[in-house]
C-alpha cells in the first residue's frame, strides 16, 4: 500500500540495504525534494555536490548512482518513467527564501518538512543538505543560466531508488506556490517500499 505525502508536507521512511523506494508523482506537477541519511551514521548523507563530482554531470537520470559525502553510492535511480528531468543544483526552499519572495506570514518549506519528518525518527540534523529535487525542471542554458519551469512529468510518473545501505529517506512535497516549479498548485504524492531483490 502506498503511503501518502500530503500536499506541502514531508514524510520519512527507514529502509534496509537492498530495499527500494518507489516515489510517485500522483498528479504529475509536484516537485519532491528528497534526502537520504545512513541510518547507522547520519553524518553520512546523500550529497548533490559529491554526486555531481563523481558523475561529472549536472543532471541525473536512470541508472545513475547518487553519492554520499563519504563518496560511495547511497542510492541508485533504478527506474524512471518521467521524462527524466530532476534537479541536483538548487537548494531546498526555506523560511528565508519565502521572506525574499515577499511572504511575511509563516509559509511551509521543504527545509521545515525535512526536519519535521526526521524528528519522527528521533533524528536531529542541525542543517539542511542540498536535496535531490525529483521531477524539478531546471534547464541550464549554454551560458550557465538556470530557469525554473513547471515539471514535465505526467500524473502517475515515478522513480525507483534502490538503497546501497540502511537509510532514512525523507521526502518533501514542495510547498512552493510563488514560483512555477510546482505549476502553481502544490499537490500530494505517494511512496511505496519495494522489497530487496
Ligand atoms: Zn520546496
mmCIF file of C-alpha atoms and ligand atoms in Angstrom:
data_model
loop_
_atom_site.group_PDB
_atom_site.id
_atom_site.type_symbol
_atom_site.label_atom_id
_atom_site.label_comp_id
_atom_site.label_asym_id
_atom_site.label_seq_id
_atom_site.Cartn_x
_atom_site.Cartn_y
_atom_site.Cartn_z
ATOM 1 C CA UNK A 1 0.000 0.000 0.000
ATOM 2 C CA UNK A 2 1.422 3.406 -0.934
ATOM 3 C CA UNK A 3 1.936 5.985 1.812
ATOM 4 C CA UNK A 4 0.529 9.467 1.210
ATOM 5 C CA UNK A 5 2.769 12.513 1.332
ATOM 6 C CA UNK A 6 0.217 15.273 1.933
ATOM 7 C CA UNK A 7 0.493 18.417 -0.175
ATOM 8 C CA UNK A 8 3.043 20.851 1.359
ATOM 9 C CA UNK A 9 4.217 18.291 3.971
ATOM 10 C CA UNK A 10 7.047 15.783 4.302
ATOM 11 C CA UNK A 11 7.448 12.155 5.279
ATOM 12 C CA UNK A 12 10.413 9.971 6.196
ATOM 13 C CA UNK A 13 10.866 6.217 5.911
ATOM 14 C CA UNK A 14 13.563 3.800 7.056
ATOM 15 C CA UNK A 15 14.809 1.249 4.514
ATOM 16 C CA UNK A 16 17.168 -1.689 4.776
ATOM 17 C CA UNK A 17 20.074 -2.161 2.377
ATOM 18 C CA UNK A 18 18.762 -3.604 -0.891
ATOM 19 C CA UNK A 19 15.207 -2.365 -0.478
ATOM 20 C CA UNK A 20 13.919 0.275 -2.854
ATOM 21 C CA UNK A 21 11.576 3.210 -2.691
ATOM 22 C CA UNK A 22 9.046 3.961 -5.406
ATOM 23 C CA UNK A 23 8.243 7.688 -5.337
ATOM 24 C CA UNK A 24 5.101 8.538 -7.254
ATOM 25 C CA UNK A 25 4.229 11.941 -8.707
ATOM 26 C CA UNK A 26 0.495 11.305 -8.356
ATOM 27 C CA UNK A 27 -0.648 14.475 -10.124
ATOM 28 C CA UNK A 28 2.441 14.980 -12.295
ATOM 29 C CA UNK A 29 3.066 18.605 -11.327
ATOM 30 C CA UNK A 30 4.792 18.099 -7.994
ATOM 31 C CA UNK A 31 8.462 18.574 -7.116
ATOM 32 C CA UNK A 32 9.598 16.168 -4.389
ATOM 33 C CA UNK A 33 12.726 17.235 -2.509
ATOM 34 C CA UNK A 34 14.430 14.030 -1.350
ATOM 35 C CA UNK A 35 17.216 13.340 1.158
ATOM 36 C CA UNK A 36 18.915 10.140 2.338
ATOM 37 C CA UNK A 37 20.928 9.552 5.509
ATOM 38 C CA UNK A 38 22.884 6.459 6.515
ATOM 39 C CA UNK A 39 20.598 5.035 9.224
ATOM 40 C CA UNK A 40 23.590 3.843 11.256
ATOM 41 C CA UNK A 41 25.619 7.046 10.910
ATOM 42 C CA UNK A 42 23.539 10.072 9.857
ATOM 43 C CA UNK A 43 26.700 12.142 9.412
ATOM 44 C CA UNK A 44 26.850 10.270 6.085
ATOM 45 C CA UNK A 45 24.167 11.643 3.797
ATOM 46 C CA UNK A 46 23.328 11.855 0.107
ATOM 47 C CA UNK A 47 25.334 14.755 -1.286
ATOM 48 C CA UNK A 48 24.465 16.542 -4.507
ATOM 49 C CA UNK A 49 27.968 18.076 -4.635
ATOM 50 C CA UNK A 50 29.566 14.626 -4.480
ATOM 51 C CA UNK A 51 27.001 13.248 -6.930
ATOM 52 C CA UNK A 52 27.866 15.949 -9.491
ATOM 53 C CA UNK A 53 31.572 15.476 -8.859
ATOM 54 C CA UNK A 54 31.560 11.692 -9.092
ATOM 55 C CA UNK A 55 29.254 11.557 -12.144
ATOM 56 C CA UNK A 56 30.923 14.610 -13.796
ATOM 57 C CA UNK A 57 27.428 15.726 -14.783
ATOM 58 C CA UNK A 58 24.886 18.327 -13.613
ATOM 59 C CA UNK A 59 21.820 16.145 -14.254
ATOM 60 C CA UNK A 60 20.914 12.635 -13.109
ATOM 61 C CA UNK A 61 18.937 10.009 -14.973
ATOM 62 C CA UNK A 62 18.071 6.340 -14.891
ATOM 63 C CA UNK A 63 20.882 4.024 -13.711
ATOM 64 C CA UNK A 64 22.817 6.922 -12.187
ATOM 65 C CA UNK A 65 24.286 6.484 -8.731
ATOM 66 C CA UNK A 66 23.672 9.112 -6.063
ATOM 67 C CA UNK A 67 26.764 9.586 -3.937
ATOM 68 C CA UNK A 68 27.150 10.243 -0.244
ATOM 69 C CA UNK A 69 29.539 12.739 1.308
ATOM 70 C CA UNK A 70 31.699 9.672 2.045
ATOM 71 C CA UNK A 71 31.985 9.237 -1.739
ATOM 72 C CA UNK A 72 30.098 5.983 -2.023
ATOM 73 C CA UNK A 73 26.799 5.133 -3.648
ATOM 74 C CA UNK A 74 23.913 5.548 -1.201
ATOM 75 C CA UNK A 75 21.003 5.284 -3.700
ATOM 76 C CA UNK A 76 20.705 4.321 -7.368
ATOM 77 C CA UNK A 77 17.986 5.502 -9.756
ATOM 78 C CA UNK A 78 16.737 2.094 -10.860
ATOM 79 C CA UNK A 79 13.605 3.138 -12.728
ATOM 80 C CA UNK A 80 12.244 6.434 -14.003
ATOM 81 C CA UNK A 81 9.039 6.719 -16.029
ATOM 82 C CA UNK A 82 9.210 10.532 -16.167
ATOM 83 C CA UNK A 83 10.890 12.494 -18.985
ATOM 84 C CA UNK A 84 13.921 12.397 -16.705
ATOM 85 C CA UNK A 85 14.030 15.994 -15.551
ATOM 86 C CA UNK A 86 15.369 16.111 -11.975
ATOM 87 C CA UNK A 87 17.314 18.979 -10.432
ATOM 88 C CA UNK A 88 20.505 18.470 -8.424
ATOM 89 C CA UNK A 89 21.651 22.108 -8.436
ATOM 90 C CA UNK A 90 19.212 24.107 -6.318
ATOM 91 C CA UNK A 91 18.742 24.297 -2.561
ATOM 92 C CA UNK A 92 15.614 23.341 -0.665
ATOM 93 C CA UNK A 93 13.148 26.162 -0.085
ATOM 94 C CA UNK A 94 13.265 27.613 3.426
ATOM 95 C CA UNK A 95 11.799 30.426 5.514
ATOM 96 C CA UNK A 96 14.314 32.975 4.225
ATOM 97 C CA UNK A 97 13.501 32.240 0.588
ATOM 98 C CA UNK A 98 9.822 32.921 1.235
ATOM 99 C CA UNK A 99 10.780 36.138 3.042
ATOM 100 C CA UNK A 100 12.847 37.107 -0.016
ATOM 101 C CA UNK A 101 9.750 36.429 -2.144
ATOM 102 C CA UNK A 102 7.739 38.887 -0.030
ATOM 103 C CA UNK A 103 5.844 36.476 2.214
ATOM 104 C CA UNK A 104 5.534 37.962 5.705
ATOM 105 C CA UNK A 105 3.490 35.212 7.416
ATOM 106 C CA UNK A 106 4.745 31.677 8.051
ATOM 107 C CA UNK A 107 4.988 29.625 4.864
ATOM 108 C CA UNK A 108 5.726 25.900 4.954
ATOM 109 C CA UNK A 109 9.056 24.944 3.358
ATOM 110 C CA UNK A 110 10.938 21.846 2.242
ATOM 111 C CA UNK A 111 13.574 22.558 4.879
ATOM 112 C CA UNK A 112 10.966 22.561 7.673
ATOM 113 C CA UNK A 113 9.362 19.447 6.147
ATOM 114 C CA UNK A 114 12.710 17.622 6.255
ATOM 115 C CA UNK A 115 13.310 18.386 9.934
ATOM 116 C CA UNK A 116 9.713 17.595 10.947
ATOM 117 C CA UNK A 117 9.890 14.249 9.140
ATOM 118 C CA UNK A 118 13.285 13.334 10.641
ATOM 119 C CA UNK A 119 12.084 14.192 14.150
ATOM 120 C CA UNK A 120 9.624 11.279 13.877
ATOM 121 C CA UNK A 121 12.723 9.052 13.795
ATOM 122 C CA UNK A 122 14.359 10.926 16.670
ATOM 123 C CA UNK A 123 16.866 12.387 14.244
ATOM 124 C CA UNK A 124 18.049 15.970 14.521
ATOM 125 C CA UNK A 125 20.267 17.375 11.783
ATOM 126 C CA UNK A 126 21.304 20.971 12.512
ATOM 127 C CA UNK A 127 21.281 21.979 8.833
ATOM 128 C CA UNK A 128 19.648 21.107 5.521
ATOM 129 C CA UNK A 129 21.680 19.190 2.942
ATOM 130 C CA UNK A 130 21.063 20.075 -0.698
ATOM 131 C CA UNK A 131 18.237 17.818 -1.875
ATOM 132 C CA UNK A 132 17.662 15.624 -4.881
ATOM 133 C CA UNK A 133 14.814 17.615 -6.401
ATOM 134 C CA UNK A 134 12.825 14.872 -8.101
ATOM 135 C CA UNK A 135 10.753 15.997 -11.094
ATOM 136 C CA UNK A 136 12.043 19.585 -10.767
ATOM 137 C CA UNK A 137 12.513 21.113 -14.206
ATOM 138 C CA UNK A 138 15.564 23.394 -14.105
ATOM 139 C CA UNK A 139 17.067 23.726 -17.585
ATOM 140 C CA UNK A 140 20.574 25.176 -17.865
ATOM 141 C CA UNK A 141 21.500 27.241 -20.939
ATOM 142 C CA UNK A 142 24.994 27.290 -22.548
ATOM 143 C CA UNK A 143 25.857 30.423 -20.531
ATOM 144 C CA UNK A 144 25.088 28.585 -17.291
ATOM 145 C CA UNK A 145 21.831 30.412 -16.611
ATOM 146 C CA UNK A 146 19.091 28.442 -14.858
ATOM 147 C CA UNK A 147 15.360 28.592 -15.344
ATOM 148 C CA UNK A 148 12.584 27.256 -13.099
ATOM 149 C CA UNK A 149 9.840 25.665 -15.183
ATOM 150 C CA UNK A 150 6.830 23.514 -14.283
ATOM 151 C CA UNK A 151 7.582 19.768 -14.174
ATOM 152 C CA UNK A 152 7.332 17.852 -17.460
ATOM 153 C CA UNK A 153 6.226 14.704 -15.638
ATOM 154 C CA UNK A 154 2.757 13.231 -16.097
ATOM 155 C CA UNK A 155 0.276 12.023 -13.464
ATOM 156 C CA UNK A 156 1.499 8.733 -12.028
ATOM 157 C CA UNK A 157 5.112 9.073 -13.190
ATOM 158 C CA UNK A 158 7.501 7.551 -10.680
ATOM 159 C CA UNK A 159 11.121 6.859 -9.865
ATOM 160 C CA UNK A 160 12.502 3.837 -8.018
ATOM 161 C CA UNK A 161 15.537 4.464 -5.811
ATOM 162 C CA UNK A 162 17.450 1.342 -4.687
ATOM 163 C CA UNK A 163 19.372 1.584 -1.417
ATOM 164 C CA UNK A 164 23.010 0.572 -1.003
ATOM 165 C CA UNK A 165 22.920 0.630 2.818
ATOM 166 C CA UNK A 166 20.377 1.051 5.622
ATOM 167 C CA UNK A 167 18.957 4.544 5.092
ATOM 168 C CA UNK A 168 16.414 7.017 6.307
ATOM 169 C CA UNK A 169 14.904 8.774 3.309
ATOM 170 C CA UNK A 170 12.913 11.980 3.718
ATOM 171 C CA UNK A 171 10.656 13.361 1.004
ATOM 172 C CA UNK A 172 9.069 16.812 0.951
ATOM 173 C CA UNK A 173 6.118 17.666 -1.225
ATOM 174 C CA UNK A 174 7.436 21.134 -2.037
ATOM 175 C CA UNK A 175 5.056 23.880 -0.833
ATOM 176 C CA UNK A 176 6.439 26.451 -3.290
ATOM 177 C CA UNK A 177 3.416 28.290 -4.730
ATOM 178 C CA UNK A 178 5.048 31.619 -5.615
ATOM 179 C CA UNK A 179 7.263 30.419 -8.466
ATOM 180 C CA UNK A 180 6.259 27.992 -11.234
ATOM 181 C CA UNK A 181 8.158 24.923 -10.004
ATOM 182 C CA UNK A 182 5.005 23.035 -8.939
ATOM 183 C CA UNK A 183 2.897 24.518 -11.754
ATOM 184 C CA UNK A 184 1.348 26.801 -9.102
ATOM 185 C CA UNK A 185 -0.521 24.046 -7.286
ATOM 186 C CA UNK A 186 1.423 22.124 -4.615
ATOM 187 C CA UNK A 187 -0.069 18.630 -4.531
ATOM 188 C CA UNK A 188 0.094 15.368 -2.643
ATOM 189 C CA UNK A 189 2.283 12.454 -3.729
ATOM 190 C CA UNK A 190 2.946 8.880 -2.614
ATOM 191 C CA UNK A 191 5.734 6.422 -1.938
ATOM 192 C CA UNK A 192 5.932 2.683 -1.597
ATOM 193 C CA UNK A 193 8.681 0.421 -0.210
ATOM 194 C CA UNK A 194 9.789 -2.358 -2.583
ATOM 195 C CA UNK A 195 11.430 -5.478 -1.179
ATOM 196 C CA UNK A 196 15.070 -6.313 -1.822
ATOM 197 C CA UNK A 197 15.862 -8.353 -4.897
HETATM 198 ZN ZN1 LIG B 1 10.445 23.389 -1.679
#
